[in-house]
Coordinates of C-alpha atoms in Angstrom, one line a residue:
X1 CA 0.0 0.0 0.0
X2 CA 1.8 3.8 -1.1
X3 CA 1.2 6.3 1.6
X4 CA -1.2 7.7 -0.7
X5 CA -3.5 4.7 -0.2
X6 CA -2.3 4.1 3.2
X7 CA -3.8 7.9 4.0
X8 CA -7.0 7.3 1.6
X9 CA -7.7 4.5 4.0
X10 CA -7.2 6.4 7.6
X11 CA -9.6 9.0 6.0
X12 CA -12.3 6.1 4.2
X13 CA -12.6 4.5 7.3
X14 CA -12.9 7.3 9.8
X15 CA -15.5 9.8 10.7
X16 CA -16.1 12.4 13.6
X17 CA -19.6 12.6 14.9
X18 CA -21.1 15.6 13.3
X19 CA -17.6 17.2 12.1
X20 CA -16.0 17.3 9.0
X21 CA -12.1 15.6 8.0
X22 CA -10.0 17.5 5.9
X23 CA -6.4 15.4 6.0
X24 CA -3.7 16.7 3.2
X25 CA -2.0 13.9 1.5
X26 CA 0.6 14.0 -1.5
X27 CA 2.0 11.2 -3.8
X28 CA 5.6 10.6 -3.3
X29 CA 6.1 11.5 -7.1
X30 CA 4.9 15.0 -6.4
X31 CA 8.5 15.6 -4.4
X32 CA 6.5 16.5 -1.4
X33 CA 4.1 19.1 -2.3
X34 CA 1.0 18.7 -1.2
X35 CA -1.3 18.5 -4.3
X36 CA -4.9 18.0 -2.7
X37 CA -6.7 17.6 0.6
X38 CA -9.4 15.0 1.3
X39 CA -12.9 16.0 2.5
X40 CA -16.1 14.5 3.3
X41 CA -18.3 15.1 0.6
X42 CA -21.3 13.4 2.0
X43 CA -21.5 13.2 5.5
X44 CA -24.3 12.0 8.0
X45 CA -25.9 13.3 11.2
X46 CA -26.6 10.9 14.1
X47 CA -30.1 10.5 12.4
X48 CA -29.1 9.3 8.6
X49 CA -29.8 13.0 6.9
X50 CA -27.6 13.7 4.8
X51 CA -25.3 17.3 5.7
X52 CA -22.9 18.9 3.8
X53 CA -19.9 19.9 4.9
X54 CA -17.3 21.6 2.5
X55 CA -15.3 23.8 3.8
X56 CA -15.1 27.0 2.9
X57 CA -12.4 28.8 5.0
X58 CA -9.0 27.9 5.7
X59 CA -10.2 28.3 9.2
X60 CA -12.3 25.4 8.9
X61 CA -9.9 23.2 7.3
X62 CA -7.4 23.7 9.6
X63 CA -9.9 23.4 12.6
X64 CA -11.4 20.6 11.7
X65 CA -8.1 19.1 10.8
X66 CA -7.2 19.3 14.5
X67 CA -10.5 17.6 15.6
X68 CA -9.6 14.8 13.8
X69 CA -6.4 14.0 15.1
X70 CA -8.1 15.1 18.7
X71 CA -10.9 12.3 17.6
X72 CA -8.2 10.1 17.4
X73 CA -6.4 10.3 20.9
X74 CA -10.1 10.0 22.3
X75 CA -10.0 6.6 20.1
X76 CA -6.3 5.2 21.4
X77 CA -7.9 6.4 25.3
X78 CA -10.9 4.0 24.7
X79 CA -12.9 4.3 21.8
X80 CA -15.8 6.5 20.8
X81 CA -18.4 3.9 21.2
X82 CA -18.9 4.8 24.7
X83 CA -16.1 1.9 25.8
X84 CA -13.7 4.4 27.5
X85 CA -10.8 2.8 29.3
X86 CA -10.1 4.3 32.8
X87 CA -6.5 4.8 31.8
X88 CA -4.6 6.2 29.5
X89 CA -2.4 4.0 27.4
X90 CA 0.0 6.5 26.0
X91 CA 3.2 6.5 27.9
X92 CA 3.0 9.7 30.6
X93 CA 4.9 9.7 33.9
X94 CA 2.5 9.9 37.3
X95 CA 3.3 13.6 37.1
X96 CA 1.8 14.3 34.0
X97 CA -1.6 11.9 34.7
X98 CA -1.5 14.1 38.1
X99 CA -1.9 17.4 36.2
X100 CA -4.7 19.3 36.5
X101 CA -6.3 19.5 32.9
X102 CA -6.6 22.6 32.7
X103 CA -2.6 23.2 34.1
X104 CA -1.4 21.0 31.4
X105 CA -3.8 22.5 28.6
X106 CA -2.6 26.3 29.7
X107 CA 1.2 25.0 29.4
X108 CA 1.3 23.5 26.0
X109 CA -1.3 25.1 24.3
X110 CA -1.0 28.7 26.3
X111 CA -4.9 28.9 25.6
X112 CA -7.4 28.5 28.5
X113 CA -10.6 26.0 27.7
X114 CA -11.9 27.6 24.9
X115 CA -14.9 29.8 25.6
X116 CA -14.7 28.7 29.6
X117 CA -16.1 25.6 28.8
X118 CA -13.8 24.0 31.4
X119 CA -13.9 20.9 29.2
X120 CA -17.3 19.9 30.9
X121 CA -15.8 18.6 34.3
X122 CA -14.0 20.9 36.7
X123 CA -11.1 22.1 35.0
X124 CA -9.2 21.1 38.5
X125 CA -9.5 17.6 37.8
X126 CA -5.9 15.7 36.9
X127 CA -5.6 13.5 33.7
X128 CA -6.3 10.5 35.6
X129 CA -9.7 12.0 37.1
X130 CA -10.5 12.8 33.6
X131 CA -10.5 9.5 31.9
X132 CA -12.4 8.5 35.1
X133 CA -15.3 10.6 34.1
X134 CA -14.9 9.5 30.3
X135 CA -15.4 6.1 31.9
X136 CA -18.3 6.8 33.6
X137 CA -20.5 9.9 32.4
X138 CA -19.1 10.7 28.7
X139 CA -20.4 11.2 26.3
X140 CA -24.3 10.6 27.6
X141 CA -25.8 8.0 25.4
X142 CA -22.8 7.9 23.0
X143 CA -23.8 11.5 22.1
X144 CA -20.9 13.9 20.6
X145 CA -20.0 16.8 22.6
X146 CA -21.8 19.5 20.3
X147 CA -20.9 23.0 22.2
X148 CA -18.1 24.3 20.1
X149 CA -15.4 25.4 23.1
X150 CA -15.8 22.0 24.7
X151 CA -15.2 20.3 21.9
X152 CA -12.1 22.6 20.8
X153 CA -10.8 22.3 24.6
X154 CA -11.1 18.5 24.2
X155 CA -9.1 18.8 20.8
X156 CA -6.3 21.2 22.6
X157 CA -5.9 18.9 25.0
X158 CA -5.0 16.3 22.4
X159 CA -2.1 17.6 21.3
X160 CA -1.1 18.5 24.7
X161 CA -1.0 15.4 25.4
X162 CA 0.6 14.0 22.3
X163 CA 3.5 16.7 22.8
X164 CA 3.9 15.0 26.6
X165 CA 3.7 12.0 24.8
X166 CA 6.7 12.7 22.4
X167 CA 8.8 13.6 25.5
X168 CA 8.3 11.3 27.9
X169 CA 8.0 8.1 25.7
X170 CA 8.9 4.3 27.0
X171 CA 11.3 4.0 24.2
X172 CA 15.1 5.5 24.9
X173 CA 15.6 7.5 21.3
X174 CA 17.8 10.6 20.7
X175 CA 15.3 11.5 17.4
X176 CA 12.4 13.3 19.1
X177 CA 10.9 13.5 16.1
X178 CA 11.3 9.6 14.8
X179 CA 9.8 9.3 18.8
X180 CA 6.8 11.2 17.8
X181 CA 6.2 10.0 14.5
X182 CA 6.2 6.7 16.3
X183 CA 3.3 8.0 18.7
X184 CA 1.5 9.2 15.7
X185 CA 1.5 5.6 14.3
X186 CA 0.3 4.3 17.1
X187 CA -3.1 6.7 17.3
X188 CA -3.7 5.7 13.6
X189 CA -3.3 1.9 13.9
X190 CA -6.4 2.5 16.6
X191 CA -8.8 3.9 14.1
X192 CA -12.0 1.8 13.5
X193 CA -14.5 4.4 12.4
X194 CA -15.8 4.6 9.0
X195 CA -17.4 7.5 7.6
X196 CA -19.0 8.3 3.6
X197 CA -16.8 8.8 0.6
X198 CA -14.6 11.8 0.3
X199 CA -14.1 14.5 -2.5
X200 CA -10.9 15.9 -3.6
X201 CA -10.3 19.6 -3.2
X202 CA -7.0 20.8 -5.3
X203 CA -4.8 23.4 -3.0
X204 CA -5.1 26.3 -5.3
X205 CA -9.1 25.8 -4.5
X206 CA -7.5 25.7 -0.7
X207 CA -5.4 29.0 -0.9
X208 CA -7.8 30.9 -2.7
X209 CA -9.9 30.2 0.6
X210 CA -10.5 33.3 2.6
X211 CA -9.1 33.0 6.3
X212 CA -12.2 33.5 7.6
X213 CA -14.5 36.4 8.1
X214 CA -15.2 39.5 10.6
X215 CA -17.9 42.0 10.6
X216 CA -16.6 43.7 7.4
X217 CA -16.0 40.6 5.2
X218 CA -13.4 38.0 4.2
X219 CA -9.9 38.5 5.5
X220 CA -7.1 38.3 3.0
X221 CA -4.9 35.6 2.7
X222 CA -1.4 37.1 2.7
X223 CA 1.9 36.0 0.7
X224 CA 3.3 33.1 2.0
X225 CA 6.6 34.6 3.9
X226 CA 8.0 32.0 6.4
X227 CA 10.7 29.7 6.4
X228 CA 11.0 27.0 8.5
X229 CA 12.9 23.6 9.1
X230 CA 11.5 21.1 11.8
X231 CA 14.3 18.7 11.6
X232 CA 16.8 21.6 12.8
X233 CA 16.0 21.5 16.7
X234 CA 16.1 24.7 17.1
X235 CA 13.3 26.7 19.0
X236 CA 11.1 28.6 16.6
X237 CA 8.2 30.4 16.0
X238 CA 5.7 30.3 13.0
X239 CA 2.3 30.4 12.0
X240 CA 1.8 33.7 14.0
X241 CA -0.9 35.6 11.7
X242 CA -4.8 35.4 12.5
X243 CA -7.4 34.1 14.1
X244 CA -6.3 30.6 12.5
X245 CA -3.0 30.2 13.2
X246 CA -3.4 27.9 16.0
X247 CA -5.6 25.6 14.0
X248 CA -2.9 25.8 11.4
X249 CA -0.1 25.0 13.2
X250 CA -1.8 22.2 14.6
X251 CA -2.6 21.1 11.0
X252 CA 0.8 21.8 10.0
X253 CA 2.3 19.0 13.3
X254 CA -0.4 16.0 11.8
X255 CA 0.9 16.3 8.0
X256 CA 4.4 16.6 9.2
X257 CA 4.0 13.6 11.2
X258 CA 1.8 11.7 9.0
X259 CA 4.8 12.1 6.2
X260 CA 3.4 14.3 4.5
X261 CA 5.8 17.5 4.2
X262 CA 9.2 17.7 3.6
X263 CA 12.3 18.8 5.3
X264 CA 10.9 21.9 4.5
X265 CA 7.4 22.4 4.6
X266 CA 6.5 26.4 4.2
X267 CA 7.3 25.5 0.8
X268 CA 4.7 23.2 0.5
X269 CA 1.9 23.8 2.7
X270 CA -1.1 26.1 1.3
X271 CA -2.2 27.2 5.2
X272 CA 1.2 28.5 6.3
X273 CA 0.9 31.8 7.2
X274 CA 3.4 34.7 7.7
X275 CA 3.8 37.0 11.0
X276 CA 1.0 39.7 11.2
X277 CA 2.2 40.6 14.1
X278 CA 4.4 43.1 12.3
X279 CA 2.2 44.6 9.9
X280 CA 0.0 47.5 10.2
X281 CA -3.9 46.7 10.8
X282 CA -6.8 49.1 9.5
X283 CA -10.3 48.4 11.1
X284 CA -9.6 44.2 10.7
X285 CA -10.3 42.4 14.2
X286 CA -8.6 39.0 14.6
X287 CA -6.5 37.4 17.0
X288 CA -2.3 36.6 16.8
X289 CA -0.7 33.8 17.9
X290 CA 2.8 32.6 17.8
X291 CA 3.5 29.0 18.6
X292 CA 6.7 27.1 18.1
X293 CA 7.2 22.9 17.3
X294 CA 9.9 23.0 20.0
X295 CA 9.7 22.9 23.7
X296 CA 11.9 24.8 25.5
X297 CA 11.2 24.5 28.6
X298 CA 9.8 21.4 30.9
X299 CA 7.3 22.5 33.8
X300 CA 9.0 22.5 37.0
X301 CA 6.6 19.9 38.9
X302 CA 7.7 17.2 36.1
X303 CA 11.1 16.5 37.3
X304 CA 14.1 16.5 35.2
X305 CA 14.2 16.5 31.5
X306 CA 13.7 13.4 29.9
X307 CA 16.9 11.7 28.9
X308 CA 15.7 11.6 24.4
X309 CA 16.1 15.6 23.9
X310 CA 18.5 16.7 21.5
X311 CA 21.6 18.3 21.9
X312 CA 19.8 21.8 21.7
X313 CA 17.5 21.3 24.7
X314 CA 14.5 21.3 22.8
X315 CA 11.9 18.5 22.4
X316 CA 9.6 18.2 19.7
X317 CA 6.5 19.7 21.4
X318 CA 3.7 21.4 20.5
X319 CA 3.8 24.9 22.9
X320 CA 2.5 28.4 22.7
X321 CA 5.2 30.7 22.6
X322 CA 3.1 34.2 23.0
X323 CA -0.6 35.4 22.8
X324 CA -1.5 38.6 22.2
X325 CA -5.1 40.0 20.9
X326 CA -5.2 42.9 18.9
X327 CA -9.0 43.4 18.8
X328 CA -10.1 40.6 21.6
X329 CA -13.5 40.9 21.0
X330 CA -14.2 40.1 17.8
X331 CA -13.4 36.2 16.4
X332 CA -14.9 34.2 13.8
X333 CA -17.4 31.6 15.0
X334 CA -18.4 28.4 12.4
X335 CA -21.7 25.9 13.3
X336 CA -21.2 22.5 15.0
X337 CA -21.3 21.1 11.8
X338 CA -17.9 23.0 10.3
X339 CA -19.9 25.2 8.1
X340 CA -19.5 29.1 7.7
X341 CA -21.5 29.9 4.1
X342 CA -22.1 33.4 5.3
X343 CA -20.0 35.9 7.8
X344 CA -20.9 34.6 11.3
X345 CA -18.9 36.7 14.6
X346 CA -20.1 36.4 17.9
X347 CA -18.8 37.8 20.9
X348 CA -15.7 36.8 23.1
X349 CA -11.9 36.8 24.3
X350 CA -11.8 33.5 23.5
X351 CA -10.5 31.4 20.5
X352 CA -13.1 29.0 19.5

């Protein structure tokens, strides 16, 4: 099977209740490029009825990108059927499974549950109390989560813990990112959804996009600036730029993982964004975020650093390196099902 098929298959057979998939792949002909994206083209509600679900921001692709690999941590934790193991089979320390959620979710992420949503449960709660309560009260009848903070919390929390994941693994190896590749094959081996057939969407179609709307129309999409290099170990920051660049970042860690960029992916990827933070802004509202691949720093109540770091003290992580809000109070909101045909804001300080 190519990795072409290999992806084709992760995204045939899996499906997030009452979300949308959007997973980049690439032949290995291409030289890396990504060439198009796979999408559901003819999803399902809980009910049967039929709901569509192209995207039509880069703010939903990227989102939704992260709520599938998010999907798929809930899967490897216990499974989505409602069979949720009390324990959490990814290799963490009793330091990090003693973290309170929302401790460890502030730390890697450097976001606060999205729109207080305090993940449903008391934010207080440590890792281990939280698969608890997935044992016993979630989701009520096998029902998705459908309030959009709790479910991005929930997905933020993922990659938290897949970042702890890359650092503290069971396996001794000086290639953090081989070590986290690893982890990534692991979640995907796990997958045993299924979901309708998918529809191919070319990236020019994905970077003529808009970002993503405010109160005065479509934001533009600006030249693509950055240059990055994961494999370098060095601590970096990227993606900094609007109100999707966490999303994208995030988006930008799955294809990297799943093989699917190449040493040097700003050359590839059609949702990289360059640093706004720089430029001039005239009556646009969105939000800045810078974020970097490479933790620097390990929280003080875990104990040393793990003996598989490279030479340059930074892990292959997943870690907010600033926040600042230019205009907190305006962000772009899409439905529970992924979908923003019109110009939809709402209200809040919080990314959603």
């Amino acid at each position: 099977m190519t990795k072409l098929e290999s992806i084709q298959a992760v995204v045939d057979r899996h499906a997030v209740l009452g979300m949308a998939i959007v997973v980049a792949a690439v032949d290995p002909e291409w030289g890396g490029g990504i060439k198009y994206i796979y999408a559901t083209s003819s999803p399902m509600r809980s009910d049967g009825s039929p709901l569509d679900l192209s995207p039509v921001t880069q703010f939903e692709i990227a989102s939704i990108t992260k709520t599938f690999t998010a999907t798929m941590y809930l899967d490897r934790i216990g499974g989505l059927d409602g069979s949720f193991k009390d324990q959490v089979t990814l290799p963490f320390p009793e330091s990090v499974l003693n973290m309170p959620i929302q401790a460890l979710s502030n730390y890697t992420s450097g976001f606060p549950p999205d729109n207080d949503s305090n993940f449903g449960i008391d934010a207080r709660k440590s890792l281990k109390e939280l698969c608890h309560w997935f044992n016993t009260k979630f989701p009520p009848e096998n029902k998705p989560v459908s309030n959009c903070g709790v479910v991005y919390s929930y997905s933020n929390l993922a990659f938290d813990l897949l970042s702890f994941a890359a650092l503290w693994c069971s396996s001794v190896n000086d290639d953090v990112l081989s070590m986290y590749n690893s982890q990534l094959v692991i979640l995907l081996s796990h997958l045993s959804l299924t979901m309708p057939n998918t529809t191919l969407y070319e990236a020019s179609m994905i970077s003529s996009l808009p970002l993503g709307f405010s109160d005065s129309g479509p934001f533009p999409i600006p030249a693509q600036e950055d240059m990055y290099d994961p494999v370098s170990g060095a601590i970096m920051d990227f993606g900094s730029g609007s109100l999707v660049s966490t999303a994208e970042d995030m988006a930008q860690w799955l294809l990297w993982n799943m093989g699917q960029l190449g040493s040097n992916p700003g050359l590839a990827l059609q949702l990289q964004q360059p640093n706004w933070g720089l430029l001039p802004y005239s009556g646009v509202d969105t939000v800045i975020v810078s974020n970097s691949w490479f933790l620097g720093q390990v929280p003080p109540n875990l104990g040393p650093r793990p003996p598989n770091l490279r030479a340059s003290q930074a892990g292959l992580g997943f870690n907010n390196g600033r926040t600042h809000l230019v205009r907190p109070n305006l962000v772009v909101s899409f439905s529970q099902a992924g979908q923003m045909r019109t110009p939809s804001v709402f209200r809040s300080s919080k990314f959603c």
